[in-house]
Amino acid sequence: METTYINRKDHIKQVAQQLFRKNGYTATSMRNLAGEIGIEPASLYSHIKAKEDILQQICFGLANDFFSAANPICDSLMSPEEKLRRAIVAHIQVITNNLDASAVFFHDWRHLGTESLKKFRTLRSEYEELFRSIVREGMAECVFRKVNEKFMVLTIFSAMNWTYEWYQPGTNLNSEVIGNNVADMLINGLKTI
Amino acid sequence: METTYINRKDHIKQVAQQLFRKNGYTATSMRNLAGEIGIEPASLYSHIKAKEDILQQICFGLANDFFSAANPICDSLMSPEEKLRRAIVAHIQVITNNLDASAVFFHDWRHLGTESLKKFRTLRSEYEELFRSIVREGMAECVFRKVNEKFMVLTIFSAMNWTYEWYQPGTNLNSEVIGNNVADMLINGLKTI
DNA sequence: TATCTTTGCTAACGAACGTTAGGTTTTAGA
DNA sequence: TCTAAAACCTAACGTTCGTTAGCAAAGATA
């Protein structure tokens, strides 16, 4: 799971993810974090500069994962429908494989400092553009219905990004199946064909 | 908008919604709230018992709105597809007409106290069951595809509940059109028919 | 074994937190 | 106009916050 680690810094990140997910970034104190790890609060500062550093690590680390998963798909020569399907599956796999980080990512990114916040928003726009270009391509080829492009992408993200709220590893289906189901639902609708 | 009020208590709720939405419940202090209203922090306690009271008002108030919108639709004799479409539109209208409250509702409900939290979770289950029964009905009539029922409902809620993240009154379409678009997308899929 | 770096500790800093006590001003009804 | 309630104030309470200073222990390198 998300409990393996090599060094203290990674350990801090792991535990922080769990606590931030459970109680929220603001409601989690450095004393909570230190206590959960089993060290004194001041000792944290041998490994990190500030509380916000941890949040940055989590948010930008996961952003990187999302890009790494989506980029090769977008650069490929598959059809728009196949691209979209695979991009959805890849996105959902990143989420389900990093549930703690995802929860923090979607919930607490706004508590990043001014500069990080700006960077985060830029990355998010860039990432959304990846999906938007697939959708645009599909509309041009008349494979996707021609509705407001931004709106379609937002609905796709809506359906994908809520996953962390309910997905429970073990009790649910595995992440690839979940991803394919969401993709199916979005592409074909819930109506019988 | 959400800026009209009658008495101080409602005024406090309105301003609190805005601040909670912008900065989060935990990161918003009673001093912030009082300052925004234009009174001293201690004066708040002539109208409310505690900070959490405000959160309760917001969360359970909106929960009530959701039920009021969905119940008559579920009790009607329309087809499952029509029921679902209308329930989706109604749900999204509640969100877009209460953007501040919705953001707090979806974001900060977990900061409710133990007892309220339990009550909240129960209400949420009940509300989900309303949609689940429509979906079940639709599957039984072979109007909806037979996939995991819980999963289908979760995807529907995913698509609906993210609306508050991006909807901007004025710049976007009006709430009924948005709702119908989401319903369309979910029911028919994004593929051309 | 001696030296340097990493990791952790105790103690404490100033600031901010939610909330209360107790008094004053404003408002509304008789 | 008098009175009681509602609204708001100043001041402060005990607590918790993120973080720092300064020092000790542990581990790695020579």
Short mmCIF file of C-alpha atoms (C1' of nucleotides) in Angstrom, two decimals:
data_model
loop_
_atom_site.label_atom_id
_atom_site.label_comp_id
_atom_site.label_asym_id
_atom_site.label_seq_id
_atom_site.Cartn_x
_atom_site.Cartn_y
_atom_site.Cartn_z
CA MET A 1 0.00 0.00 0.00
CA GLU A 2 1.14 3.44 0.86
CA THR A 3 3.01 2.41 3.96
CA THR A 4 6.38 1.48 2.55
CA TYR A 5 9.17 4.08 2.74
CA ILE A 6 12.87 4.33 2.60
CA ASN A 7 13.94 7.42 4.50
CA ARG A 8 12.43 9.69 7.10
CA LYS A 9 11.51 12.39 4.63
CA ASP A 10 9.39 9.98 2.61
CA HIS A 11 7.97 8.61 5.82
CA ILE A 12 6.89 12.09 6.86
CA LYS A 13 5.21 12.58 3.49
CA GLN A 14 3.37 9.26 3.74
CA VAL A 15 2.05 9.89 7.23
CA ALA A 16 1.21 13.49 6.37
CA GLN A 17 -0.85 12.29 3.40
CA GLN A 18 -2.85 9.99 5.61
CA LEU A 19 -3.49 12.65 8.24
CA PHE A 20 -4.25 15.40 5.73
CA ARG A 21 -6.68 13.09 4.01
CA LYS A 22 -8.39 12.16 7.22
CA ASN A 23 -8.57 15.54 8.94
CA GLY A 24 -7.64 18.08 6.31
CA TYR A 25 -4.43 20.04 5.86
CA THR A 26 -5.33 22.96 8.11
CA ALA A 27 -6.77 20.83 10.86
CA THR A 28 -3.67 18.66 11.01
CA SER A 29 -0.99 20.10 13.28
CA MET A 30 2.73 19.47 13.14
CA ARG A 31 2.31 18.00 16.61
CA ASN A 32 -0.24 15.50 15.27
CA LEU A 33 2.13 14.58 12.51
CA ALA A 34 5.14 14.18 14.77
CA GLY A 35 3.11 12.18 17.26
CA GLU A 36 1.91 9.77 14.59
CA ILE A 37 5.47 9.25 13.41
CA GLY A 38 6.83 8.92 16.92
CA ILE A 39 9.20 11.87 17.12
CA GLU A 40 9.10 15.32 18.68
CA PRO A 41 7.51 18.13 16.64
CA ALA A 42 10.75 20.08 16.38
CA SER A 43 12.49 17.06 14.88
CA LEU A 44 10.38 17.37 11.75
CA TYR A 45 12.34 20.46 10.85
CA SER A 46 15.52 18.46 10.35
CA HIS A 47 13.85 17.10 7.22
CA ILE A 48 11.47 19.77 5.96
CA LYS A 49 11.52 23.53 5.86
CA ALA A 50 7.89 24.16 6.66
CA LYS A 51 4.46 22.57 6.79
CA GLU A 52 3.63 23.88 3.36
CA ASP A 53 6.64 22.08 1.91
CA ILE A 54 4.88 18.81 2.55
CA LEU A 55 1.76 20.01 0.79
CA GLN A 56 3.85 21.07 -2.18
CA GLN A 57 5.55 17.71 -2.38
CA ILE A 58 2.20 15.95 -2.37
CA CYS A 59 0.49 18.20 -4.89
CA PHE A 60 3.28 18.57 -7.41
CA GLY A 61 4.33 14.97 -7.04
CA LEU A 62 0.88 13.78 -8.02
CA ALA A 63 0.59 16.38 -10.78
CA ASN A 64 3.72 14.83 -12.23
CA ASP A 65 2.16 11.38 -12.05
CA PHE A 66 -0.90 12.59 -13.94
CA PHE A 67 1.22 14.02 -16.74
CA SER A 68 3.43 10.96 -16.95
CA ALA A 69 0.34 8.82 -17.38
CA ALA A 70 -1.44 11.02 -19.91
CA ASN A 71 1.36 12.31 -22.12
CA PRO A 72 2.27 9.09 -23.97
CA ILE A 73 -1.41 8.49 -24.69
CA CYS A 74 -1.91 11.95 -26.13
CA ASP A 75 1.22 11.63 -28.26
CA SER A 76 0.07 8.33 -29.73
CA LEU A 77 -1.75 7.83 -33.02
CA MET A 78 -4.85 6.15 -31.68
CA SER A 79 -8.38 7.27 -32.48
CA PRO A 80 -9.88 10.02 -30.31
CA GLU A 81 -12.25 7.55 -28.68
CA GLU A 82 -9.46 5.14 -27.83
CA LYS A 83 -7.26 7.98 -26.62
CA LEU A 84 -9.98 9.30 -24.38
CA ARG A 85 -10.75 5.88 -22.99
CA ARG A 86 -7.12 5.23 -22.18
CA ALA A 87 -6.58 8.69 -20.75
CA ILE A 88 -9.56 8.19 -18.44
CA VAL A 89 -8.29 4.78 -17.31
CA ALA A 90 -4.79 6.16 -16.76
CA HIS A 91 -6.09 9.12 -14.78
CA ILE A 92 -8.24 6.96 -12.56
CA GLN A 93 -5.39 4.54 -12.01
CA VAL A 94 -3.21 7.37 -10.76
CA ILE A 95 -5.95 8.30 -8.33
CA THR A 96 -6.71 4.81 -7.06
CA ASN A 97 -3.01 4.01 -6.70
CA ASN A 98 -2.44 7.17 -4.66
CA LEU A 99 -5.63 7.57 -2.68
CA ASP A 100 -4.17 9.58 0.19
CA ALA A 101 -2.24 11.92 -2.07
CA SER A 102 -5.26 12.30 -4.37
CA ALA A 103 -7.55 13.30 -1.55
CA VAL A 104 -5.06 15.96 -0.45
CA PHE A 105 -4.47 17.01 -4.04
CA PHE A 106 -8.13 17.66 -4.77
CA HIS A 107 -9.07 18.92 -1.36
CA ASP A 108 -6.24 21.07 -0.10
CA TRP A 109 -4.38 22.46 -3.11
CA ARG A 110 -5.82 25.86 -2.36
CA HIS A 111 -3.81 26.05 0.83
CA LEU A 112 -0.62 26.23 -1.19
CA GLY A 113 1.20 29.55 -0.91
CA THR A 114 0.69 32.27 -3.48
CA GLU A 115 3.51 31.24 -5.78
CA SER A 116 2.87 27.50 -5.63
CA LEU A 117 -0.80 28.18 -6.17
CA LYS A 118 -0.07 30.00 -9.40
CA LYS A 119 2.15 27.18 -10.60
CA PHE A 120 -0.47 24.63 -9.63
CA ARG A 121 -3.19 26.41 -11.55
CA THR A 122 -1.00 26.59 -14.62
CA LEU A 123 -0.26 22.89 -14.50
CA ARG A 124 -3.92 22.11 -14.08
CA SER A 125 -4.83 24.17 -17.13
CA GLU A 126 -2.17 22.42 -19.15
CA TYR A 127 -3.45 19.06 -18.04
CA GLU A 128 -7.03 19.95 -18.86
CA GLU A 129 -5.87 21.05 -22.29
CA LEU A 130 -4.62 17.52 -22.94
CA PHE A 131 -8.13 16.20 -22.53
CA ARG A 132 -9.65 19.14 -24.33
CA SER A 133 -7.57 18.47 -27.42
CA ILE A 134 -8.69 14.85 -27.50
CA VAL A 135 -12.30 15.96 -27.21
CA ARG A 136 -11.79 18.59 -29.92
CA GLU A 137 -10.29 16.00 -32.22
CA GLY A 138 -13.21 13.65 -31.58
CA MET A 139 -15.73 16.38 -32.31
CA ALA A 140 -13.94 17.29 -35.56
CA GLU A 141 -14.18 13.68 -36.65
CA CYS A 142 -17.84 13.62 -35.61
CA VAL A 143 -17.17 10.78 -33.19
CA PHE A 144 -18.18 12.92 -30.21
CA ARG A 145 -21.28 15.02 -30.08
CA LYS A 146 -20.71 18.69 -30.68
CA VAL A 147 -21.52 20.33 -27.39
CA ASN A 148 -19.57 23.00 -25.55
CA GLU A 149 -16.04 21.62 -25.46
CA LYS A 150 -15.07 23.07 -22.10
CA PHE A 151 -18.25 21.77 -20.61
CA MET A 152 -17.69 18.24 -21.87
CA VAL A 153 -14.20 18.16 -20.44
CA LEU A 154 -15.41 19.48 -17.10
CA THR A 155 -17.99 16.73 -16.91
CA ILE A 156 -15.34 14.14 -17.69
CA PHE A 157 -13.12 15.50 -14.94
CA SER A 158 -16.05 15.67 -12.58
CA ALA A 159 -16.77 11.99 -13.03
CA MET A 160 -13.11 11.07 -12.70
CA ASN A 161 -12.07 13.28 -9.81
CA TRP A 162 -14.73 12.20 -7.41
CA THR A 163 -13.36 8.68 -7.41
CA TYR A 164 -11.13 9.24 -4.40
CA GLU A 165 -14.22 9.94 -2.32
CA TRP A 166 -15.63 6.46 -2.57
CA TYR A 167 -13.01 4.08 -3.93
CA GLN A 168 -11.84 1.58 -1.35
CA PRO A 169 -9.06 -0.77 -2.40
CA GLY A 170 -9.96 -4.39 -1.87
CA THR A 171 -13.68 -3.95 -1.45
CA ASN A 172 -14.15 -2.43 -4.90
CA LEU A 173 -13.10 -3.64 -8.33
CA ASN A 174 -9.50 -3.09 -9.33
CA SER A 175 -8.49 0.28 -10.67
CA GLU A 176 -8.33 -0.63 -14.35
CA VAL A 177 -11.83 -2.06 -14.29
CA ILE A 178 -13.12 1.01 -12.47
CA GLY A 179 -11.45 3.23 -15.03
CA ASN A 180 -12.96 1.32 -17.92
CA ASN A 181 -16.38 1.46 -16.35
CA VAL A 182 -16.20 5.21 -15.93
CA ALA A 183 -14.94 5.55 -19.49
CA ASP A 184 -17.79 3.35 -20.73
CA MET A 185 -20.36 5.33 -18.84
CA LEU A 186 -19.06 8.64 -20.12
CA ILE A 187 -18.59 7.57 -23.72
CA ASN A 188 -21.69 5.43 -24.22
CA GLY A 189 -23.98 6.81 -21.55
CA LEU A 190 -25.98 4.81 -19.09
CA LYS A 191 -28.75 4.05 -21.55
CA THR A 192 -29.01 0.71 -23.26
CA ILE A 193 -27.81 0.98 -26.81
CA MET B 1 -27.22 36.77 -5.29
CA GLU B 2 -26.43 35.42 -1.88
CA THR B 3 -26.04 38.83 -0.33
CA THR B 4 -29.57 39.57 0.78
CA TYR B 5 -30.48 38.90 4.41
CA ILE B 6 -33.05 39.84 6.96
CA ASN B 7 -31.50 39.49 10.37
CA ARG B 8 -28.01 39.26 11.83
CA LYS B 9 -28.11 35.52 12.22
CA ASP B 10 -28.78 35.02 8.53
CA HIS B 11 -26.18 37.63 7.74
CA ILE B 12 -23.59 35.69 9.75
CA LYS B 13 -24.50 32.54 7.87
CA GLN B 14 -24.18 34.23 4.49
CA VAL B 15 -20.80 35.76 5.21
CA ALA B 16 -19.59 32.55 6.82
CA GLN B 17 -20.54 30.61 3.69
CA GLN B 18 -18.48 32.95 1.55
CA LEU B 19 -15.45 32.79 3.81
CA PHE B 20 -15.67 29.04 4.37
CA ARG B 21 -15.92 28.53 0.64
CA LYS B 22 -12.94 30.76 -0.06
CA ASN B 23 -10.58 29.66 2.70
CA GLY B 24 -12.10 26.53 4.17
CA TYR B 25 -13.91 26.04 7.45
CA THR B 26 -10.87 25.36 9.61
CA ALA B 27 -8.78 28.14 8.11
CA THR B 28 -11.53 30.68 8.72
CA SER B 29 -11.40 32.19 12.20
CA MET B 30 -14.19 33.76 14.13
CA ARG B 31 -12.13 36.94 14.02
CA ASN B 32 -12.11 36.79 10.20
CA LEU B 33 -15.84 36.32 10.21
CA ALA B 34 -16.54 39.13 12.65
CA GLY B 35 -14.19 41.44 10.77
CA GLU B 36 -15.91 40.78 7.47
CA ILE B 37 -19.29 41.51 9.04
CA GLY B 38 -18.03 44.58 10.86
CA ILE B 39 -18.52 43.60 14.48
CA GLU B 40 -16.29 42.37 17.29
CA PRO B 41 -15.60 38.61 17.51
CA ALA B 42 -17.35 38.28 20.86
CA SER B 43 -20.51 39.79 19.42
CA LEU B 44 -21.01 36.74 17.24
CA TYR B 45 -21.92 34.78 20.33
CA SER B 46 -25.07 36.81 20.87
CA HIS B 47 -26.42 35.00 17.80
CA ILE B 48 -24.74 31.63 17.66
CA LYS B 49 -23.59 29.13 20.25
CA ALA B 50 -20.39 28.03 18.57
CA LYS B 51 -18.50 28.01 15.29
CA GLU B 52 -19.75 24.54 14.51
CA ASP B 53 -23.34 25.74 14.76
CA ILE B 54 -22.81 27.72 11.60
CA LEU B 55 -21.44 24.69 9.80
CA GLN B 56 -24.45 22.68 10.90
CA GLN B 57 -26.86 25.31 9.65
CA ILE B 58 -25.15 25.33 6.27
CA CYS B 59 -24.89 21.58 5.85
CA PHE B 60 -28.31 20.56 7.08
CA GLY B 61 -29.98 23.52 5.43
CA LEU B 62 -28.68 22.47 2.05
CA ALA B 63 -29.42 18.81 2.71
CA ASN B 64 -33.01 19.89 3.21
CA ASP B 65 -32.98 21.73 -0.10
CA PHE B 66 -31.74 18.64 -1.88
CA PHE B 67 -34.53 16.50 -0.47
CA SER B 68 -37.18 19.10 -1.19
CA ALA B 69 -36.09 19.18 -4.81
CA ALA B 70 -35.80 15.43 -5.31
CA ASN B 71 -38.72 14.03 -3.33
CA PRO B 72 -41.62 15.17 -5.55
CA ILE B 73 -39.78 13.86 -8.61
CA CYS B 74 -39.23 10.45 -7.05
CA ASP B 75 -42.86 10.26 -5.94
CA SER B 76 -44.13 11.04 -9.43
CA LEU B 77 -45.22 8.52 -12.06
CA MET B 78 -42.79 9.50 -14.79
CA SER B 79 -40.54 7.06 -16.60
CA PRO B 80 -37.18 6.23 -14.98
CA GLU B 81 -35.34 8.16 -17.67
CA GLU B 82 -37.48 11.22 -17.20
CA LYS B 83 -37.24 10.91 -13.43
CA LEU B 84 -33.49 10.68 -13.57
CA ARG B 85 -33.20 13.61 -15.92
CA ARG B 86 -35.35 15.79 -13.72
CA ALA B 87 -33.62 14.67 -10.55
CA ILE B 88 -30.26 15.57 -12.06
CA VAL B 89 -31.51 18.98 -13.16
CA ALA B 90 -33.07 19.63 -9.77
CA HIS B 91 -29.91 18.61 -7.93
CA ILE B 92 -27.72 20.82 -10.07
CA GLN B 93 -30.11 23.71 -9.66
CA VAL B 94 -29.83 23.45 -5.90
CA ILE B 95 -26.05 23.57 -6.25
CA THR B 96 -25.88 26.45 -8.69
CA ASN B 97 -28.43 28.45 -6.72
CA ASN B 98 -26.42 27.95 -3.50
CA LEU B 99 -22.84 27.97 -4.65
CA ASP B 100 -21.27 29.11 -1.38
CA ALA B 101 -23.29 26.69 0.71
CA SER B 102 -22.62 23.86 -1.75
CA ALA B 103 -18.88 24.36 -1.64
CA VAL B 104 -18.97 24.19 2.15
CA PHE B 105 -21.38 21.27 2.07
CA PHE B 106 -19.16 19.14 -0.13
CA HIS B 107 -15.87 20.31 1.26
CA ASP B 108 -16.25 20.72 4.98
CA TRP B 109 -19.01 18.39 6.15
CA ARG B 110 -16.41 16.18 7.77
CA HIS B 111 -15.63 18.91 10.28
CA LEU B 112 -19.04 18.47 11.81
CA GLY B 113 -19.02 17.11 15.36
CA THR B 114 -19.45 13.43 16.03
CA GLU B 115 -23.18 13.49 16.40
CA SER B 116 -23.91 15.79 13.49
CA LEU B 117 -21.54 13.77 11.38
CA LYS B 118 -23.54 10.64 12.02
CA LYS B 119 -26.78 12.39 11.16
CA PHE B 120 -25.22 13.85 8.03
CA ARG B 121 -24.01 10.48 6.81
CA THR B 122 -27.45 8.99 7.35
CA LEU B 123 -29.12 11.73 5.35
CA ARG B 124 -26.61 11.32 2.56
CA SER B 125 -27.30 7.60 2.37
CA GLU B 126 -31.00 8.26 2.23
CA TYR B 127 -30.54 10.77 -0.54
CA GLU B 128 -28.35 8.44 -2.55
CA GLU B 129 -31.01 5.79 -2.17
CA LEU B 130 -33.46 8.06 -3.97
CA PHE B 131 -31.25 8.03 -7.04
CA ARG B 132 -30.40 4.38 -6.63
CA SER B 133 -34.06 3.42 -6.75
CA ILE B 134 -34.56 5.36 -9.99
CA VAL B 135 -31.56 3.61 -11.49
CA ARG B 136 -32.79 0.24 -10.28
CA GLU B 137 -36.18 0.87 -11.82
CA GLY B 138 -34.53 1.86 -15.10
CA MET B 139 -32.43 -1.26 -15.15
CA ALA B 140 -35.43 -3.45 -14.45
CA GLU B 141 -37.21 -1.91 -17.42
CA CYS B 142 -34.06 -2.39 -19.53
CA VAL B 143 -33.87 1.33 -20.20
CA PHE B 144 -30.54 1.61 -18.40
CA ARG B 145 -27.64 -0.72 -18.96
CA LYS B 146 -27.20 -3.34 -16.30
CA VAL B 147 -23.94 -2.45 -14.62
CA ASN B 148 -23.16 -2.27 -10.91
CA GLU B 149 -25.97 -0.15 -9.49
CA LYS B 150 -23.95 1.51 -6.77
CA PHE B 151 -21.25 2.30 -9.24
CA MET B 152 -23.63 3.96 -11.68
CA VAL B 153 -25.10 6.16 -8.97
CA LEU B 154 -21.66 7.14 -7.76
CA THR B 155 -20.68 8.22 -11.24
CA ILE B 156 -23.86 10.27 -11.53
CA PHE B 157 -23.11 11.98 -8.23
CA SER B 158 -19.53 12.49 -9.26
CA ALA B 159 -20.56 14.36 -12.37
CA MET B 160 -23.15 16.41 -10.49
CA ASN B 161 -21.24 17.26 -7.35
CA TRP B 162 -18.21 18.71 -9.01
CA THR B 163 -20.32 21.48 -10.52
CA TYR B 164 -19.67 23.89 -7.69
CA GLU B 165 -15.96 23.80 -8.54
CA TRP B 166 -16.34 25.45 -11.90
CA TYR B 167 -19.80 26.96 -12.27
CA GLN B 168 -19.73 30.72 -12.36
CA PRO B 169 -23.08 32.48 -12.46
CA GLY B 170 -23.34 34.90 -15.33
CA THR B 171 -20.38 33.66 -17.31
CA ASN B 172 -21.83 30.18 -17.75
CA LEU B 173 -25.16 29.01 -19.02
CA ASN B 174 -28.08 29.15 -16.64
CA SER B 175 -28.54 26.39 -14.14
CA GLU B 176 -31.35 24.53 -15.88
CA VAL B 177 -29.40 24.32 -19.13
CA ILE B 178 -26.32 23.14 -17.26
CA GLY B 179 -28.39 20.50 -15.53
CA ASN B 180 -29.91 19.28 -18.78
CA ASN B 181 -26.49 19.11 -20.40
CA VAL B 182 -25.08 17.01 -17.59
CA ALA B 183 -28.14 14.78 -17.72
CA ASP B 184 -27.76 14.44 -21.49
CA MET B 185 -24.12 13.57 -21.20
CA LEU B 186 -24.75 10.97 -18.53
CA ILE B 187 -27.77 9.38 -20.14
CA ASN B 188 -26.71 9.42 -23.78
CA GLY B 189 -22.96 9.57 -23.46
CA LEU B 190 -20.64 11.88 -25.30
CA LYS B 191 -20.63 9.79 -28.45
CA THR B 192 -22.67 10.72 -31.46
CA ILE B 193 -25.74 8.54 -31.69
"C1'" DT C 1 39.79 6.27 17.12
"C1'" DA C 2 38.77 11.02 15.74
"C1'" DT C 3 35.77 14.01 12.97
"C1'" DC C 4 31.84 15.56 10.66
"C1'" DT C 5 27.01 15.18 9.41
"C1'" DT C 6 22.62 13.75 10.31
"C1'" DT C 7 18.96 13.20 13.37
"C1'" DG C 8 16.71 13.99 17.37
"C1'" DC C 9 15.85 16.29 21.82
"C1'" DT C 10 14.18 20.07 25.46
"C1'" DA C 11 12.49 24.43 25.95
"C1'" DA C 12 10.45 28.20 24.48
"C1'" DC C 13 9.06 32.16 21.24
"C1'" DG C 14 5.18 35.11 19.62
"C1'" DA C 15 0.97 34.72 17.43
"C1'" DA C 16 -3.55 33.09 16.73
"C1'" DC C 17 -7.31 30.28 18.18
"C1'" DG C 18 -12.50 29.63 20.15
"C1'" DT C 19 -14.85 31.25 23.74
"C1'" DT C 20 -16.50 33.62 28.15
"C1'" DA C 21 -17.42 37.24 31.78
"C1'" DG C 22 -19.34 41.31 32.60
"C1'" DG C 23 -20.67 45.80 31.37
"C1'" DT C 24 -22.68 49.36 27.95
"C1'" DT C 25 -25.51 50.82 24.20
"C1'" DT C 26 -29.35 50.28 21.19
"C1'" DT C 27 -33.91 48.82 20.15
"C1'" DA C 28 -38.83 47.72 20.75
"C1'" DG C 29 -43.06 47.42 23.31
"C1'" DA C 30 -46.15 49.07 27.18
"C1'" DT D 1 -41.38 57.90 28.90
"C1'" DC D 2 -40.06 53.84 31.28
"C1'" DT D 3 -38.53 49.09 31.01
"C1'" DA D 4 -36.86 44.81 29.49
"C1'" DA D 5 -34.60 42.45 26.02
"C1'" DA D 6 -31.48 42.22 22.33
"C1'" DA D 7 -27.11 43.54 20.39
"C1'" DC D 8 -22.57 44.82 20.91
"C1'" DC D 9 -18.51 46.17 23.38
"C1'" DT D 10 -13.74 45.64 26.02
"C1'" DA D 11 -10.82 42.56 28.11
"C1'" DA D 12 -9.17 38.45 28.90
"C1'" DC D 13 -9.10 33.19 29.76
"C1'" DG D 14 -6.61 28.96 28.59
"C1'" DT D 15 -5.10 26.41 24.65
"C1'" DT D 16 -2.91 25.40 20.50
"C1'" DC D 17 -0.42 26.80 16.58
"C1'" DG D 18 4.11 26.78 13.40
"C1'" DT D 19 8.57 27.46 14.16
"C1'" DT D 20 13.31 28.42 16.20
"C1'" DA D 21 17.53 28.20 19.24
"C1'" DG D 22 20.72 25.52 21.17
"C1'" DC D 23 22.42 21.16 22.50
"C1'" DA D 24 22.98 15.93 22.70
"C1'" DA D 25 23.04 11.41 20.64
"C1'" DA D 26 23.78 8.44 16.63
"C1'" DG D 27 25.85 7.15 12.30
"C1'" DA D 28 29.10 7.51 8.65
"C1'" DT D 29 33.76 8.43 6.96
"C1'" DA D 30 38.70 8.89 7.43
#
